[in-house]
Amino acid sequence: MKSHYFHITTALVFTLFACKKASQDKIDNPYDKVVIVKDISGNKDSAFSPSSIEGLHKNLFQPTCANSGCHDGTFEPDFRTVQSTYNTLVNIKPIKNDPTNPLAARVVPGNADASNILYRMTVNLGGNSGIMPLVLDPGSDFPAKKDQHLANIKKWINDGAKDFNGNPPPSVNFPPQIMGVVAYAGASLLPRGGKYEPLYASAGTSVQFWFALSDDVTAQSALTDMKINWSSDPSNYSIANEQNLVTGNKTTAGLYDANTVYGWNYTFSTAGYKTNDVIWFKISCNDGTNANYNIPNVNSMFFLKKYFALKIL
């Protein structure tokens, strides 16, 4: 009996010691104090304003645009969550633009008319880039409520395109855009093979190029570090060919047909080139924020690179 009591007592002492030791060695779980934030993108019961980014995501972008193979993370904009929607729309340069009416960003805060997203939902660009959305899931209310959905997007943008915390986005300075490229041989305006095709010039002639630019903040005449470069390869330019552009003033038709003020020029000699040679040009500039900005650049569509080119006849 005594022996049995001894064993029980020993076991209890050992257990108490072990518990005390375990308590002393216990490591706090760092996740115990984490505040779990509910993913608002999946909250179907939340009453968001239909013209807020949360309301637009819940009522339009997620059910209508984030379907399989479309804006489901396969490519931008990414409409899977409120956060990804906002971060791939506001002040983001469009991948697909309209060459006849290029817009600077998918969403330009405060300016719905300058925002590419509404343009893409109302204008058919042809091919596989028609009016968005291209595909609708069964039961989608978009056809019946299209006007209201578009009005909600427009209101959200014109109200400042506020984020999911109600904050406006930081201000941005968009890079300059080309509004026209023309060239003259003497007093004669050089022709093109088509609206976006290279200019035509004869070998051995002197060609004066003129460039028209537009910037959202800086006047064309106030742009700095204006350079021109040329190459036989549109993907490979040598610094040895870089030259300064010269200020000037000429008004003639621009890239979008309307009369445009051309503020920069350069005189180029075609001596040494032969028939069917193509010379590719680009310019670079600085608007105070976007330094050494190239037009066209690696992200430009090929039609713009052709628009800057010169072909020898």
GROMACS .gro file of C-alpha atoms in nm:
model
  313
    1MET     CA    1   0.000   0.000   0.000
    2LYS     CA    2   0.282   0.233   0.099
    3SER     CA    3   0.467   0.150  -0.220
    4HIS     CA    4   0.156   0.222  -0.425
    5TYR     CA    5   0.116   0.560  -0.251
    6PHE     CA    6   0.481   0.639  -0.324
    7HIS     CA    7   0.438   0.573  -0.693
    8ILE     CA    8   0.124   0.791  -0.716
    9THR     CA    9   0.296   1.074  -0.531
   10THR     CA   10   0.601   1.052  -0.750
   11ALA     CA   11   0.386   1.059  -1.063
   12LEU     CA   12   0.201   1.368  -0.942
   13VAL     CA   13   0.526   1.551  -0.862
   14PHE     CA   14   0.669   1.459  -1.200
   15THR     CA   15   0.351   1.573  -1.376
   16LEU     CA   16   0.346   1.906  -1.192
   17PHE     CA   17   0.713   1.963  -1.269
   18ALA     CA   18   0.662   1.875  -1.634
   19CYS     CA   19   0.365   2.113  -1.663
   20LYS     CA   20   0.563   2.390  -1.498
   21LYS     CA   21   0.857   2.324  -1.730
   22ALA     CA   22   0.626   2.319  -2.033
   23SER     CA   23   0.469   2.646  -1.919
   24GLN     CA   24   0.809   2.806  -1.887
   25ASP     CA   25   0.915   2.682  -2.234
   26LYS     CA   26   0.591   2.783  -2.409
   27ILE     CA   27   0.637   3.003  -2.719
   28ASP     CA   28   0.363   3.251  -2.803
   29ASN     CA   29   0.189   3.192  -3.132
   30PRO     CA   30   0.249   3.511  -3.335
   31TYR     CA   31  -0.078   3.459  -3.520
   32ASP     CA   32  -0.289   3.473  -3.201
   33LYS     CA   33  -0.282   3.852  -3.209
   34VAL     CA   34  -0.339   3.897  -3.582
   35VAL     CA   35  -0.655   4.091  -3.662
   36ILE     CA   36  -0.832   3.910  -3.943
   37VAL     CA   37  -0.964   4.152  -4.202
   38LYS     CA   38  -1.254   4.018  -4.400
   39ASP     CA   39  -1.202   4.018  -4.777
   40ILE     CA   40  -1.454   4.280  -4.888
   41SER     CA   41  -1.441   4.155  -5.245
   42GLY     CA   42  -1.644   3.847  -5.155
   43ASN     CA   43  -1.893   4.007  -4.920
   44LYS     CA   44  -2.216   3.981  -5.112
   45ASP     CA   45  -2.426   4.119  -4.824
   46SER     CA   46  -2.240   4.448  -4.783
   47ALA     CA   47  -2.429   4.759  -4.888
   48PHE     CA   48  -2.171   4.955  -5.084
   49SER     CA   49  -2.252   5.259  -5.292
   50PRO     CA   50  -2.294   5.139  -5.652
   51SER     CA   51  -2.059   5.418  -5.763
   52SER     CA   52  -1.779   5.319  -5.523
   53ILE     CA   53  -1.498   5.085  -5.622
   54GLU     CA   54  -1.646   4.822  -5.386
   55GLY     CA   55  -1.991   4.859  -5.541
   56LEU     CA   56  -1.854   4.850  -5.894
   57HIS     CA   57  -1.657   4.536  -5.817
   58LYS     CA   58  -1.950   4.361  -5.648
   59ASN     CA   59  -2.213   4.454  -5.908
   60LEU     CA   60  -2.014   4.468  -6.232
   61PHE     CA   61  -1.646   4.382  -6.250
   62GLN     CA   62  -1.646   4.057  -6.052
   63PRO     CA   63  -1.965   3.894  -6.188
   64THR     CA   64  -1.940   4.031  -6.542
   65CYS     CA   65  -1.572   4.082  -6.626
   66ALA     CA   66  -1.377   3.836  -6.408
   67ASN     CA   67  -1.521   3.530  -6.582
   68SER     CA   68  -1.293   3.248  -6.691
   69GLY     CA   69  -1.041   3.343  -6.959
   70CYS     CA   70  -1.117   3.714  -6.935
   71HIS     CA   71  -1.018   3.947  -6.652
   72ASP     CA   72  -0.970   3.664  -6.403
   73GLY     CA   73  -0.599   3.732  -6.355
   74THR     CA   74  -0.514   3.605  -6.703
   75PHE     CA   75  -0.436   3.961  -6.809
   76GLU     CA   76  -0.496   4.317  -6.692
   77PRO     CA   77  -0.713   4.474  -6.572
   78ASP     CA   78  -0.744   4.209  -6.301
   79PHE     CA   79  -1.098   4.207  -6.161
   80ARG     CA   80  -1.066   3.919  -5.914
   81THR     CA   81  -1.067   4.142  -5.603
   82VAL     CA   82  -1.147   4.501  -5.516
   83GLN     CA   83  -0.779   4.565  -5.457
   84SER     CA   84  -0.658   4.415  -5.785
   85THR     CA   85  -0.935   4.599  -5.970
   86TYR     CA   86  -0.831   4.936  -5.832
   87ASN     CA   87  -0.457   4.880  -5.871
   88THR     CA   88  -0.483   4.776  -6.236
   89LEU     CA   89  -0.722   5.053  -6.339
   90VAL     CA   90  -0.630   5.386  -6.181
   91ASN     CA   91  -0.353   5.580  -6.356
   92ILE     CA   92  -0.246   5.266  -6.546
   93LYS     CA   93  -0.151   5.301  -6.911
   94PRO     CA   94  -0.375   5.090  -7.141
   95ILE     CA   95  -0.220   4.795  -7.321
   96LYS     CA   96  -0.473   4.824  -7.603
   97ASN     CA   97  -0.544   5.177  -7.721
   98ASP     CA   98  -0.725   5.333  -8.014
   99PRO     CA   99  -0.466   5.478  -8.254
  100THR     CA  100  -0.719   5.741  -8.368
  101ASN     CA  101  -0.807   5.848  -8.012
  102PRO     CA  102  -0.538   5.737  -7.765
  103LEU     CA  103  -0.619   5.785  -7.399
  104ALA     CA  104  -0.351   5.817  -7.133
  105ALA     CA  105  -0.486   5.576  -6.869
  106ARG     CA  106  -0.754   5.316  -6.804
  107VAL     CA  107  -0.890   5.548  -6.537
  108VAL     CA  108  -0.793   5.914  -6.514
  109PRO     CA  109  -0.917   6.034  -6.173
  110GLY     CA  110  -1.165   6.319  -6.210
  111ASN     CA  111  -1.197   6.280  -6.588
  112ALA     CA  112  -1.423   6.002  -6.712
  113ASP     CA  113  -1.409   6.130  -7.070
  114ALA     CA  114  -1.030   6.076  -7.077
  115SER     CA  115  -1.055   5.728  -6.921
  116ASN     CA  116  -0.993   5.432  -7.148
  117ILE     CA  117  -1.224   5.196  -6.956
  118LEU     CA  118  -1.542   5.378  -7.060
  119TYR     CA  119  -1.414   5.415  -7.414
  120ARG     CA  120  -1.356   5.039  -7.436
  121MET     CA  121  -1.711   4.976  -7.312
  122THR     CA  122  -1.870   5.199  -7.576
  123VAL     CA  123  -1.643   5.188  -7.886
  124ASN     CA  124  -1.569   4.886  -8.105
  125LEU     CA  125  -1.197   4.864  -8.184
  126GLY     CA  126  -1.253   4.564  -8.409
  127GLY     CA  127  -1.101   4.216  -8.412
  128ASN     CA  128  -1.081   4.063  -8.067
  129SER     CA  129  -1.085   4.408  -7.909
  130GLY     CA  130  -1.446   4.505  -7.960
  131ILE     CA  131  -1.682   4.659  -7.711
  132MET     CA  132  -1.626   4.529  -7.358
  133PRO     CA  133  -1.739   4.301  -7.206
  134LEU     CA  134  -1.679   4.053  -7.486
  135VAL     CA  135  -1.834   3.754  -7.302
  136LEU     CA  136  -2.121   3.743  -7.054
  137ASP     CA  137  -2.201   3.467  -6.809
  138PRO     CA  138  -2.558   3.329  -6.822
  139GLY     CA  139  -2.790   3.542  -6.610
  140SER     CA  140  -2.575   3.855  -6.631
  141ASP     CA  141  -2.772   4.174  -6.574
  142PHE     CA  142  -2.532   4.381  -6.783
  143PRO     CA  143  -2.748   4.406  -7.098
  144ALA     CA  144  -3.048   4.525  -6.897
  145LYS     CA  145  -2.851   4.760  -6.671
  146LYS     CA  146  -2.570   4.870  -6.903
  147ASP     CA  147  -2.654   5.241  -6.890
  148GLN     CA  148  -2.667   5.237  -6.510
  149HIS     CA  149  -2.339   5.046  -6.482
  150LEU     CA  150  -2.167   5.295  -6.714
  151ALA     CA  151  -2.315   5.586  -6.520
  152ASN     CA  152  -2.180   5.437  -6.196
  153ILE     CA  153  -1.831   5.404  -6.344
  154LYS     CA  154  -1.845   5.759  -6.473
  155LYS     CA  155  -1.955   5.895  -6.135
  156TRP     CA  156  -1.682   5.704  -5.951
  157ILE     CA  157  -1.416   5.842  -6.187
  158ASN     CA  158  -1.546   6.200  -6.186
  159ASP     CA  159  -1.568   6.191  -5.806
  160GLY     CA  160  -1.194   6.128  -5.795
  161ALA     CA  161  -1.168   5.747  -5.838
  162LYS     CA  162  -1.134   5.695  -5.463
  163ASP     CA  163  -0.994   5.368  -5.333
  164PHE     CA  164  -1.151   5.113  -5.097
  165ASN     CA  165  -1.055   5.332  -4.799
  166GLY     CA  166  -1.222   5.638  -4.947
  167ASN     CA  167  -0.889   5.804  -5.035
  168PRO     CA  168  -0.815   5.972  -5.368
  169PRO     CA  169  -0.515   5.834  -5.559
  170PRO     CA  170  -0.188   6.028  -5.557
  171SER     CA  171  -0.149   6.277  -5.838
  172VAL     CA  172   0.046   6.167  -6.145
  173ASN     CA  173   0.218   6.339  -6.435
  174PHE     CA  174   0.160   6.153  -6.760
  175PRO     CA  175   0.441   6.147  -7.016
  176PRO     CA  176   0.411   6.356  -7.334
  177GLN     CA  177   0.217   6.217  -7.629
  178ILE     CA  178   0.290   6.259  -7.997
  179MET     CA  179   0.027   6.460  -8.184
  180GLY     CA  180   0.187   6.460  -8.525
  181VAL     CA  181   0.499   6.395  -8.734
  182VAL     CA  182   0.540   6.562  -9.073
  183ALA     CA  183   0.838   6.628  -9.296
  184TYR     CA  184   0.920   6.867  -9.579
  185ALA     CA  185   1.163   6.863  -9.870
  186GLY     CA  186   1.197   7.233  -9.936
  187ALA     CA  187   0.841   7.368  -9.935
  188SER     CA  188   0.686   7.033 -10.029
  189LEU     CA  189   0.515   6.822  -9.767
  190LEU     CA  190   0.638   6.463  -9.793
  191PRO     CA  191   0.371   6.202  -9.866
  192ARG     CA  192   0.308   5.877  -9.676
  193GLY     CA  193   0.218   5.530  -9.797
  194GLY     CA  194  -0.088   5.545  -9.570
  195LYS     CA  195  -0.200   5.725  -9.256
  196TYR     CA  196   0.036   5.527  -9.032
  197GLU     CA  197   0.288   5.428  -9.300
  198PRO     CA  198   0.640   5.572  -9.339
  199LEU     CA  199   0.707   5.905  -9.506
  200TYR     CA  200   0.849   5.891  -9.859
  201ALA     CA  201   1.162   6.082  -9.967
  202SER     CA  202   1.411   6.069 -10.253
  203ALA     CA  203   1.773   5.977 -10.195
  204GLY     CA  204   2.010   6.268 -10.155
  205THR     CA  205   1.746   6.516 -10.039
  206SER     CA  206   1.740   6.727  -9.723
  207VAL     CA  207   1.433   6.651  -9.511
  208GLN     CA  208   1.305   6.876  -9.233
  209PHE     CA  209   1.110   6.678  -8.972
  210TRP     CA  210   0.853   6.849  -8.751
  211PHE     CA  211   0.711   6.703  -8.429
  212ALA     CA  212   0.399   6.805  -8.236
  213LEU     CA  213   0.362   6.697  -7.873
  214SER     CA  214   0.105   6.732  -7.600
  215ASP     CA  215   0.152   6.701  -7.223
  216ASP     CA  216  -0.102   6.707  -6.940
  217VAL     CA  217   0.105   6.953  -6.732
  218THR     CA  218   0.388   7.101  -6.939
  219ALA     CA  219   0.348   7.323  -7.245
  220GLN     CA  220   0.509   7.186  -7.562
  221SER     CA  221   0.756   7.478  -7.573
  222ALA     CA  222   0.859   7.411  -7.210
  223LEU     CA  223   0.965   7.050  -7.271
  224THR     CA  224   1.338   7.002  -7.229
  225ASP     CA  225   1.617   6.766  -7.337
  226MET     CA  226   1.456   6.728  -7.678
  227LYS     CA  227   1.654   6.477  -7.884
  228ILE     CA  228   1.617   6.282  -8.207
  229ASN     CA  229   1.780   5.954  -8.303
  230TRP     CA  230   1.765   5.725  -8.606
  231SER     CA  231   1.857   5.371  -8.703
  232SER     CA  232   1.812   5.105  -8.970
  233ASP     CA  233   1.675   4.882  -8.690
  234PRO     CA  234   1.373   5.010  -8.489
  235SER     CA  235   1.488   4.807  -8.188
  236ASN     CA  236   1.849   4.924  -8.180
  237TYR     CA  237   1.960   5.287  -8.167
  238SER     CA  238   2.315   5.418  -8.125
  239ILE     CA  239   2.391   5.714  -7.901
  240ALA     CA  240   2.626   5.832  -8.176
  241ASN     CA  241   2.325   5.935  -8.388
  242GLU     CA  242   2.151   6.133  -8.113
  243GLN     CA  243   2.105   6.502  -8.199
  244ASN     CA  244   1.922   6.801  -8.050
  245LEU     CA  245   1.583   6.904  -8.178
  246VAL     CA  246   1.530   7.272  -8.259
  247THR     CA  247   1.236   7.482  -8.142
  248GLY     CA  248   1.004   7.629  -8.402
  249ASN     CA  249   0.641   7.686  -8.486
  250LYS     CA  250   0.441   7.534  -8.769
  251THR     CA  251   0.071   7.457  -8.793
  252THR     CA  252  -0.059   7.179  -9.016
  253ALA     CA  253  -0.268   6.861  -8.995
  254GLY     CA  254  -0.176   6.624  -8.712
  255LEU     CA  255  -0.198   6.256  -8.636
  256TYR     CA  256  -0.571   6.292  -8.569
  257ASP     CA  257  -0.635   6.514  -8.874
  258ALA     CA  258  -0.710   6.842  -8.694
  259ASN     CA  259  -0.471   7.134  -8.734
  260THR     CA  260  -0.189   7.093  -8.483
  261VAL     CA  261   0.095   7.316  -8.366
  262TYR     CA  262   0.436   7.159  -8.433
  263GLY     CA  263   0.697   7.293  -8.193
  264TRP     CA  264   1.017   7.097  -8.266
  265ASN     CA  265   1.212   7.020  -8.582
  266TYR     CA  266   1.530   6.866  -8.719
  267THR     CA  267   1.687   6.870  -9.066
  268PHE     CA  268   1.806   6.530  -9.184
  269SER     CA  269   2.007   6.441  -9.494
  270THR     CA  270   1.922   6.124  -9.687
  271ALA     CA  271   2.264   6.125  -9.857
  272GLY     CA  272   2.420   5.781  -9.848
  273TYR     CA  273   2.088   5.595  -9.843
  274LYS     CA  274   1.955   5.400 -10.139
  275THR     CA  275   1.616   5.305 -10.281
  276ASN     CA  276   1.393   5.101 -10.046
  277ASP     CA  277   1.603   5.181  -9.738
  278VAL     CA  278   1.388   5.248  -9.433
  279ILE     CA  279   1.518   5.481  -9.162
  280TRP     CA  280   1.354   5.456  -8.820
  281PHE     CA  281   1.335   5.764  -8.599
  282LYS     CA  282   1.250   5.828  -8.237
  283ILE     CA  283   1.255   6.136  -8.017
  284SER     CA  284   1.312   6.175  -7.644
  285CYS     CA  285   1.204   6.450  -7.407
  286ASN     CA  286   1.163   6.559  -7.045
  287ASP     CA  287   0.844   6.711  -6.900
  288GLY     CA  288   0.993   6.764  -6.554
  289THR     CA  289   0.876   6.427  -6.422
  290ASN     CA  290   0.925   6.183  -6.707
  291ALA     CA  291   1.291   6.223  -6.802
  292ASN     CA  292   1.443   6.079  -7.121
  293TYR     CA  293   1.099   5.964  -7.231
  294ASN     CA  294   1.117   5.799  -7.573
  295ILE     CA  295   0.852   5.824  -7.844
  296PRO     CA  296   0.806   5.564  -7.979
  297ASN     CA  297   0.938   5.329  -7.711
  298VAL     CA  298   0.952   4.955  -7.642
  299ASN     CA  299   0.586   4.957  -7.534
  300SER     CA  300   0.460   5.143  -7.841
  301MET     CA  301   0.253   4.967  -8.103
  302PHE     CA  302   0.429   4.900  -8.433
  303PHE     CA  303   0.202   5.141  -8.623
  304LEU     CA  304   0.356   5.428  -8.423
  305LYS     CA  305   0.708   5.314  -8.508
  306LYS     CA  306   0.612   5.311  -8.877
  307TYR     CA  307   0.459   5.657  -8.839
  308PHE     CA  308   0.804   5.787  -8.737
  309ALA     CA  309   0.987   5.610  -9.023
  310LEU     CA  310   1.119   5.741  -9.354
  311LYS     CA  311   1.141   5.526  -9.671
  312ILE     CA  312   1.375   5.613  -9.957
  313LEU     CA  313   1.215   5.591 -10.303
   0.00000   0.00000   0.00000
